[in-house]
Amino acid sequence: MELALLYSGGKDSTLAALLLDEFYDVTLVTGTFGVTDEWEHARDTAETVGFPFERVDLDRGVARDAVERMREDGYPRNGIQRVHDHALERVAEREVDAVADGSRRDDRVPTVSRAEAQSLEDRHGVDYIAPLSGFGRGAVDRLVDATLELDVGPSDEIHRADYEGELRALLADRHGPEAVAEVFPDHEQTRVTGVRE
Amino acid sequence: MELALLYSGGKDSTLAALLLDEFYDVTLVTGTFGVTDEWEHARDTAETVGFPFERVDLDRGVARDAVERMREDGYPRNGIQRVHDHALERVAEREVDAVADGSRRDDRVPTVSRAEAQSLEDRHGVDYIAPLSGFGRGAVDRLVDATLELDVGPSDEIHRADYEGELRALLADRHGPEAVAEVFPDHEQTRVTGVRE
């Protein structure tokens, strides 16, 4: 069965890929608004961990709406959720049996409720799978430690492809760098550099 | 990492075992109230699918309470939930890193909320994992078809070890066979007979 997994190059979506690998033909798919080339980091990580990769182009208007929302809110949560919903829709339009993401049980964002999952499945004739949604934060951390090699660093230095880079760039472009600092507090980011043998 | 999976010999808990197998040392654990020997079916299925097996003895008082609740309700849901909660507690007391069950996204019972999962984890120092909770009914059915060989038949003929047999026996003993027919409507049950190559 063909499965398209929304992929950022981070530890959660990489672990999700490994969990599904034995049961599906997994392709890692990264969305881009065409604002930056950060999707290329996800492509490189996909190659490192040994999965096929595809890029999907997202609607720049969704990014603009998300950025304005984040600026109004003063925090990124609702904007990130809007972008994730849009990316899931775009991936579900593909010719696949199933779509998936790396969302975890304890994530605050993005989340996909049972009703939203069912709606996505019914409208697109695909299965929606969140393989990490039955795992809490501690379980994911322990699995990641046992399975993946990581780089950890500040979120403005570690390049991933989870929309944050593109949304930061758009936000800076429209409202200046101080708006970015306001919306996105400094946090640690991780990038996967390999799979442990 | 050592993981104990609550196991009935049915398709969901068998699929859960296969999903976790690459990441944990999985032991299949079946609870019994000592009312019938149905746990032996789970032991035999565990051997067929190639996992270590252990039995855990459950508190007969919990079964009696559950049976009375089901009789009052006229349906089994709340009684089954009570028994599942008790079994999870007993398994979490073991010397393991993680406990798991086969509950799915679309199951009405048993369910374990995020708050209940967190409470179980904090009190026992284990991870609670529901590997199928990110999969809907359709996705599980398709994975089962691709992965498992099954026997399907009426619920009073296919023997599993998901407490239903023992609760039916207790209910019949206390309130007669007509009480069993009232609480447990006829339904199809499946038993796993092998793993596809």
Coordinates of C-alpha atoms in Angstrom, one line a residue:
Chain A
M1 CA 0.0 0.0 0.0
E2 CA 1.3 3.5 -1.0
L3 CA 1.6 5.9 1.9
A4 CA 2.6 9.6 1.8
L5 CA 4.0 10.9 5.0
L6 CA 4.2 14.7 5.7
Y7 CA 7.9 15.1 6.4
S8 CA 10.0 17.8 8.0
G9 CA 13.4 16.1 8.5
G10 CA 12.8 16.2 12.2
K11 CA 12.8 13.3 14.7
D12 CA 9.1 12.8 15.0
S13 CA 8.3 12.5 11.3
T14 CA 11.4 10.3 10.8
L15 CA 10.4 8.0 13.6
A16 CA 6.9 7.9 12.1
A17 CA 8.4 6.7 8.8
L18 CA 10.4 4.0 10.5
L19 CA 7.2 2.7 12.3
L20 CA 5.2 2.5 9.1
D21 CA 8.0 1.2 6.9
E22 CA 7.3 -2.5 7.4
F23 CA 3.6 -2.1 6.5
Y24 CA 3.5 0.5 3.7
D25 CA 5.5 1.8 0.7
V26 CA 6.4 5.0 2.4
T27 CA 7.2 8.2 0.5
L28 CA 8.3 11.2 2.5
V29 CA 6.5 14.4 1.3
T30 CA 7.5 17.9 2.2
G31 CA 5.4 21.0 1.5
T32 CA 6.8 24.3 0.5
F33 CA 5.4 27.7 -0.2
G34 CA 8.3 28.6 -2.4
V35 CA 9.5 31.3 0.1
T36 CA 12.8 29.6 1.0
D37 CA 14.6 26.4 -0.1
E38 CA 14.3 24.8 3.3
W39 CA 12.5 21.9 1.9
E40 CA 15.8 20.8 0.5
H41 CA 17.0 19.9 4.0
A42 CA 14.1 17.5 4.3
R43 CA 15.0 16.0 0.9
D44 CA 18.6 15.5 2.1
T45 CA 17.5 13.9 5.4
A46 CA 15.1 11.6 3.5
E47 CA 18.0 10.4 1.4
T48 CA 20.1 9.9 4.5
V49 CA 17.5 7.7 6.2
G50 CA 16.7 5.9 2.9
F51 CA 13.2 6.8 1.9
P52 CA 11.9 8.1 -1.4
F53 CA 11.1 11.9 -1.3
E54 CA 8.6 14.2 -3.1
R55 CA 8.0 17.9 -2.8
V56 CA 4.5 19.3 -2.8
D57 CA 3.8 23.0 -3.6
L58 CA 1.5 24.7 -1.1
D59 CA -0.7 27.8 -1.6
R60 CA 1.2 31.0 -0.8
G61 CA -2.1 32.6 0.2
V62 CA -2.4 30.1 3.1
A63 CA 1.0 31.1 4.4
R64 CA 0.1 34.8 4.2
D65 CA -3.1 34.1 6.2
A66 CA -1.2 32.0 8.7
V67 CA 1.4 34.7 9.2
E68 CA -1.2 37.4 9.8
R69 CA -3.0 35.1 12.3
M70 CA 0.3 34.5 14.2
R71 CA 1.1 38.2 14.3
E72 CA -2.4 39.0 15.7
D73 CA -2.2 36.1 18.2
G74 CA 1.3 36.8 19.3
Y75 CA 2.1 33.1 19.1
P76 CA 2.4 30.6 16.3
R77 CA -0.1 27.8 17.2
N78 CA -3.2 28.6 15.2
G79 CA -1.1 29.7 12.1
I80 CA 0.9 26.4 12.2
Q81 CA -2.3 24.4 12.5
R82 CA -3.8 26.2 9.5
V83 CA -0.7 25.4 7.4
H84 CA -0.7 21.7 8.6
D85 CA -4.3 21.3 7.7
H86 CA -3.7 22.7 4.2
A87 CA -0.6 20.5 3.7
L88 CA -2.6 17.4 4.7
E89 CA -5.3 18.3 2.2
R90 CA -2.7 18.7 -0.5
V91 CA -1.1 15.3 0.3
A92 CA -4.5 13.5 0.5
E93 CA -5.2 14.6 -3.1
R94 CA -2.3 12.4 -4.3
E95 CA -2.8 8.9 -5.7
V96 CA -2.0 7.1 -2.4
D97 CA -3.8 4.6 -0.2
A98 CA -2.9 6.5 3.0
V99 CA -1.5 9.7 4.3
A100 CA 0.3 10.2 7.6
D101 CA 2.0 12.8 9.8
G102 CA 4.3 12.7 12.8
S103 CA 1.8 14.2 15.4
R104 CA 2.2 12.8 18.9
R105 CA -0.3 12.2 21.7
D106 CA 1.1 15.1 23.8
D107 CA 1.4 17.7 20.9
R108 CA -0.5 20.9 21.3
V109 CA -0.1 21.7 17.6
P110 CA -0.6 20.4 15.0
T111 CA -3.5 18.2 16.1
V112 CA -6.0 16.3 13.9
S113 CA -9.2 15.4 15.8
R114 CA -11.0 12.1 15.2
A115 CA -13.7 14.0 13.3
E116 CA -11.2 15.8 11.1
A117 CA -9.4 12.6 10.4
Q118 CA -12.7 10.9 9.4
S119 CA -13.6 13.9 7.1
L120 CA -10.2 13.8 5.4
E121 CA -10.6 10.1 4.8
D122 CA -14.2 10.3 3.5
R123 CA -13.5 13.3 1.1
H124 CA -10.3 11.9 -0.4
G125 CA -10.8 8.1 -0.1
V126 CA -7.6 7.6 1.8
D127 CA -6.7 6.4 5.3
Y128 CA -5.3 9.1 7.6
I129 CA -2.7 7.6 10.0
A130 CA -0.9 9.3 12.9
P131 CA 1.4 6.5 14.0
L132 CA 2.9 8.4 16.9
S133 CA -0.5 9.6 18.3
G134 CA -0.5 6.6 20.6
F135 CA 2.9 7.5 22.1
G136 CA 3.5 10.1 24.8
R137 CA 6.4 12.5 24.9
G138 CA 8.6 10.2 27.0
A139 CA 8.0 7.1 24.9
V140 CA 8.9 9.1 21.7
D141 CA 12.0 10.5 23.3
R142 CA 13.2 7.0 24.3
L143 CA 12.5 5.6 20.9
V144 CA 14.3 8.5 19.2
D145 CA 17.3 7.9 21.4
A146 CA 17.4 4.2 20.6
T147 CA 16.8 4.7 16.8
L148 CA 18.1 8.0 15.5
E149 CA 21.3 10.2 15.4
L150 CA 20.5 13.9 16.0
D151 CA 21.9 17.4 15.8
V152 CA 20.4 19.7 18.4
G153 CA 20.7 23.5 18.4
P154 CA 18.9 26.8 18.5
S155 CA 15.8 27.0 16.2
D156 CA 17.3 29.8 14.1
E157 CA 20.4 27.7 13.3
I158 CA 19.1 24.2 12.8
H159 CA 17.4 24.1 9.4
R160 CA 14.4 21.9 9.0
A161 CA 11.4 22.0 6.7
D162 CA 8.4 22.2 9.1
Y163 CA 7.1 25.5 7.6
E164 CA 8.7 27.4 10.5
G165 CA 11.5 28.7 8.4
E166 CA 9.3 29.9 5.6
L167 CA 6.8 31.4 8.0
R168 CA 9.6 33.2 9.8
A169 CA 10.8 34.6 6.5
L170 CA 7.4 35.8 5.4
L171 CA 6.8 37.3 8.8
A172 CA 10.1 39.2 8.7
D173 CA 9.3 40.3 5.2
R174 CA 5.9 41.8 6.1
H175 CA 6.5 42.9 9.7
G176 CA 10.2 43.1 10.4
P177 CA 12.5 40.8 12.4
E178 CA 11.2 41.9 15.7
A179 CA 7.8 40.4 14.8
V180 CA 9.6 37.0 14.3
A181 CA 11.2 37.3 17.8
E182 CA 7.7 38.1 19.2
V183 CA 5.9 35.2 17.6
F184 CA 8.6 32.5 17.7
P185 CA 10.3 32.3 21.1
D186 CA 13.8 30.7 21.0
H187 CA 13.6 27.0 21.3
E188 CA 15.7 24.0 20.7
Q189 CA 15.3 22.3 17.3
T190 CA 16.5 18.9 16.2
R191 CA 17.6 17.5 12.9
V192 CA 18.0 13.9 12.1
T193 CA 21.5 13.0 10.8
G194 CA 21.2 9.2 10.6
V195 CA 19.5 6.0 11.7
R196 CA 21.3 3.8 14.3
E197 CA 22.2 0.3 13.2
Chain B
M1 CA 13.2 -1.9 26.0
E2 CA 10.8 -4.4 27.6
L3 CA 7.1 -3.9 26.7
A4 CA 4.1 -5.8 27.9
L5 CA 1.1 -5.8 25.5
L6 CA -2.4 -6.7 26.8
Y7 CA -3.3 -9.5 24.5
S8 CA -6.5 -11.3 23.5
G9 CA -5.4 -13.4 20.5
G10 CA -7.6 -11.1 18.3
K11 CA -6.5 -9.2 15.2
D12 CA -6.1 -5.8 16.9
S13 CA -3.8 -6.8 19.6
T14 CA -1.8 -9.1 17.3
L15 CA -1.4 -6.2 14.8
A16 CA -0.3 -4.0 17.7
A17 CA 2.4 -6.5 18.6
L18 CA 3.7 -6.6 15.0
L19 CA 3.8 -2.8 14.9
L20 CA 5.9 -2.6 18.1
D21 CA 8.1 -5.6 17.4
E22 CA 10.9 -3.8 15.7
F23 CA 11.3 -1.3 18.5
Y24 CA 10.6 -3.2 21.7
D25 CA 11.1 -6.6 23.3
V26 CA 7.4 -7.4 23.3
T27 CA 5.8 -9.9 25.7
L28 CA 2.1 -10.7 25.1
V29 CA 0.2 -10.7 28.4
T30 CA -3.3 -12.0 28.9
G31 CA -5.4 -11.4 32.0
T32 CA -7.6 -14.0 33.6
F33 CA -10.1 -14.0 36.4
G34 CA -9.7 -17.8 36.8
V35 CA -13.3 -18.3 35.7
T36 CA -12.6 -20.2 32.5
D37 CA -9.4 -21.3 30.7
E38 CA -9.9 -19.0 27.7
W39 CA -6.6 -17.3 28.4
E40 CA -5.1 -20.5 26.9
H41 CA -6.3 -19.6 23.5
A42 CA -4.3 -16.3 23.7
R43 CA -1.3 -18.3 24.8
D44 CA -1.6 -20.6 21.8
T45 CA -2.1 -17.7 19.4
A46 CA 0.9 -15.9 20.9
E47 CA 3.0 -19.1 20.2
T48 CA 1.6 -19.2 16.6
V49 CA 2.6 -15.6 15.9
G50 CA 6.0 -16.1 17.6
F51 CA 5.9 -13.9 20.7
P52 CA 6.7 -14.7 24.4
F53 CA 3.5 -15.0 26.5
E54 CA 2.6 -14.4 30.2
R55 CA -0.6 -14.7 32.1
V56 CA -1.6 -12.2 34.7
D57 CA -4.2 -13.0 37.4
L58 CA -6.9 -10.4 37.7
D59 CA -9.1 -9.6 40.7
R60 CA -12.3 -11.7 40.7
G61 CA -14.1 -8.8 42.6
V62 CA -13.6 -6.6 39.6
A63 CA -15.2 -9.1 37.3
R64 CA -18.2 -9.4 39.7
D65 CA -18.6 -5.6 39.8
A66 CA -18.3 -5.4 36.0
V67 CA -20.9 -8.1 35.5
E68 CA -23.4 -6.4 37.8
R69 CA -22.8 -3.1 36.0
M70 CA -23.4 -4.7 32.6
R71 CA -26.6 -6.3 33.9
E72 CA -27.9 -3.0 35.2
D73 CA -26.9 -1.2 32.0
G74 CA -28.2 -3.9 29.6
Y75 CA -25.0 -3.5 27.5
P76 CA -21.4 -4.4 28.1
R77 CA -19.5 -1.2 27.5
N78 CA -18.9 0.2 31.0
G79 CA -18.2 -3.2 32.4
I80 CA -15.6 -4.0 29.7
Q81 CA -14.0 -0.6 30.3
R82 CA -13.7 -1.3 34.1
V83 CA -12.0 -4.6 33.4
H84 CA -9.7 -3.1 30.9
D85 CA -8.6 -0.4 33.3
H86 CA -7.9 -3.0 35.9
A87 CA -5.9 -5.2 33.6
L88 CA -3.8 -2.2 32.5
E89 CA -3.1 -1.4 36.1
R90 CA -2.0 -4.9 36.8
V91 CA 0.3 -5.0 33.7
A92 CA 1.8 -1.6 34.6
E93 CA 2.9 -3.0 37.9
R94 CA 5.3 -5.4 36.2
E95 CA 9.0 -4.7 35.7
V96 CA 8.7 -3.3 32.2
D97 CA 9.6 0.0 30.4
A98 CA 6.3 0.2 28.6
V99 CA 2.8 -1.2 28.5
A100 CA 0.5 -1.3 25.5
D101 CA -2.9 -2.4 24.3
G102 CA -4.7 -2.8 20.9
S103 CA -7.2 0.0 21.2
R104 CA -8.0 1.8 17.9
R105 CA -8.9 5.4 17.0
D106 CA -12.5 4.5 16.3
D107 CA -13.1 2.1 19.2
R108 CA -15.9 3.0 21.6
V109 CA -14.6 0.7 24.3
P110 CA -12.1 0.2 25.8
T111 CA -10.7 3.7 25.6
V112 CA -7.8 5.3 27.5
S113 CA -7.9 9.1 27.5
R114 CA -4.8 11.2 27.3
A115 CA -5.2 12.1 31.0
E116 CA -5.7 8.5 32.0
A117 CA -2.6 7.5 30.0
Q118 CA -0.6 10.2 31.7
S119 CA -1.8 9.1 35.1
L120 CA -0.9 5.5 34.5
E121 CA 2.6 6.5 33.3
D122 CA 3.2 8.8 36.3
R123 CA 2.0 6.4 38.9
H124 CA 3.9 3.4 37.6
G125 CA 6.9 4.9 35.9
V126 CA 6.1 3.3 32.5
D127 CA 5.2 4.5 29.1
Y128 CA 1.7 3.7 28.0
I129 CA 1.5 3.0 24.2
A130 CA -1.6 2.5 22.1
P131 CA 0.1 1.8 18.7
L132 CA -3.3 1.5 16.8
S133 CA -4.8 4.7 18.2
G134 CA -3.6 6.6 15.2
F135 CA -5.3 4.2 12.8
G136 CA -9.0 4.3 11.8
R137 CA -11.1 1.2 11.3
G138 CA -10.5 1.1 7.5
A139 CA -6.7 1.3 7.9
V140 CA -6.7 -1.4 10.6
D141 CA -8.8 -3.7 8.4
R142 CA -6.5 -3.2 5.4
L143 CA -3.4 -3.9 7.5
V144 CA -5.0 -7.0 9.0
D145 CA -5.9 -8.3 5.6
A146 CA -2.3 -7.8 4.4
T147 CA -0.7 -9.2 7.5
L148 CA -2.8 -11.8 9.3
E149 CA -4.6 -15.1 8.6
L150 CA -8.0 -15.2 10.4
D151 CA -10.9 -17.3 11.5
V152 CA -14.2 -15.5 11.6
G153 CA -17.3 -16.8 13.3
P154 CA -20.1 -16.1 15.8
S155 CA -18.9 -14.7 19.1
D156 CA -20.1 -17.7 21.1
E157 CA -18.1 -20.1 18.9
I158 CA -14.8 -18.3 18.3
H159 CA -12.8 -18.5 21.5
R160 CA -10.6 -15.6 22.4
A161 CA -9.3 -14.2 25.7
D162 CA -10.7 -10.6 25.7
Y163 CA -12.6 -11.1 29.0
E164 CA -15.8 -11.6 27.2
G165 CA -15.8 -15.3 27.7
E166 CA -15.2 -15.1 31.4
L167 CA -17.7 -12.3 31.9
R168 CA -20.3 -14.3 29.9
A169 CA -19.7 -17.3 32.2
L170 CA -19.9 -15.2 35.4
L171 CA -23.1 -13.5 34.1
A172 CA -24.7 -16.8 33.2
D173 CA -23.7 -18.2 36.6
R174 CA -25.3 -15.3 38.5
H175 CA -28.3 -14.3 36.4
G176 CA -28.9 -17.2 33.9
P177 CA -28.2 -17.6 30.2
E178 CA -30.9 -15.2 29.2
A179 CA -29.0 -12.4 30.9
V180 CA -26.0 -13.2 28.7
A181 CA -28.1 -12.9 25.5
E182 CA -29.5 -9.6 26.8
V183 CA -26.1 -8.0 27.5
F184 CA -24.1 -9.4 24.7
P185 CA -25.8 -9.2 21.3
D186 CA -24.6 -11.8 18.7
H187 CA -21.6 -10.4 16.9
E188 CA -18.8 -11.7 14.7
Q189 CA -15.6 -12.4 16.4
T190 CA -12.2 -13.1 14.8
R191 CA -9.2 -15.2 15.9
V192 CA -5.8 -15.0 14.4
T193 CA -4.5 -18.2 13.0
G194 CA -1.2 -17.0 11.5
V195 CA 1.0 -14.3 10.1
R196 CA 1.3 -13.9 6.3
E197 CA 4.8 -14.3 5.0

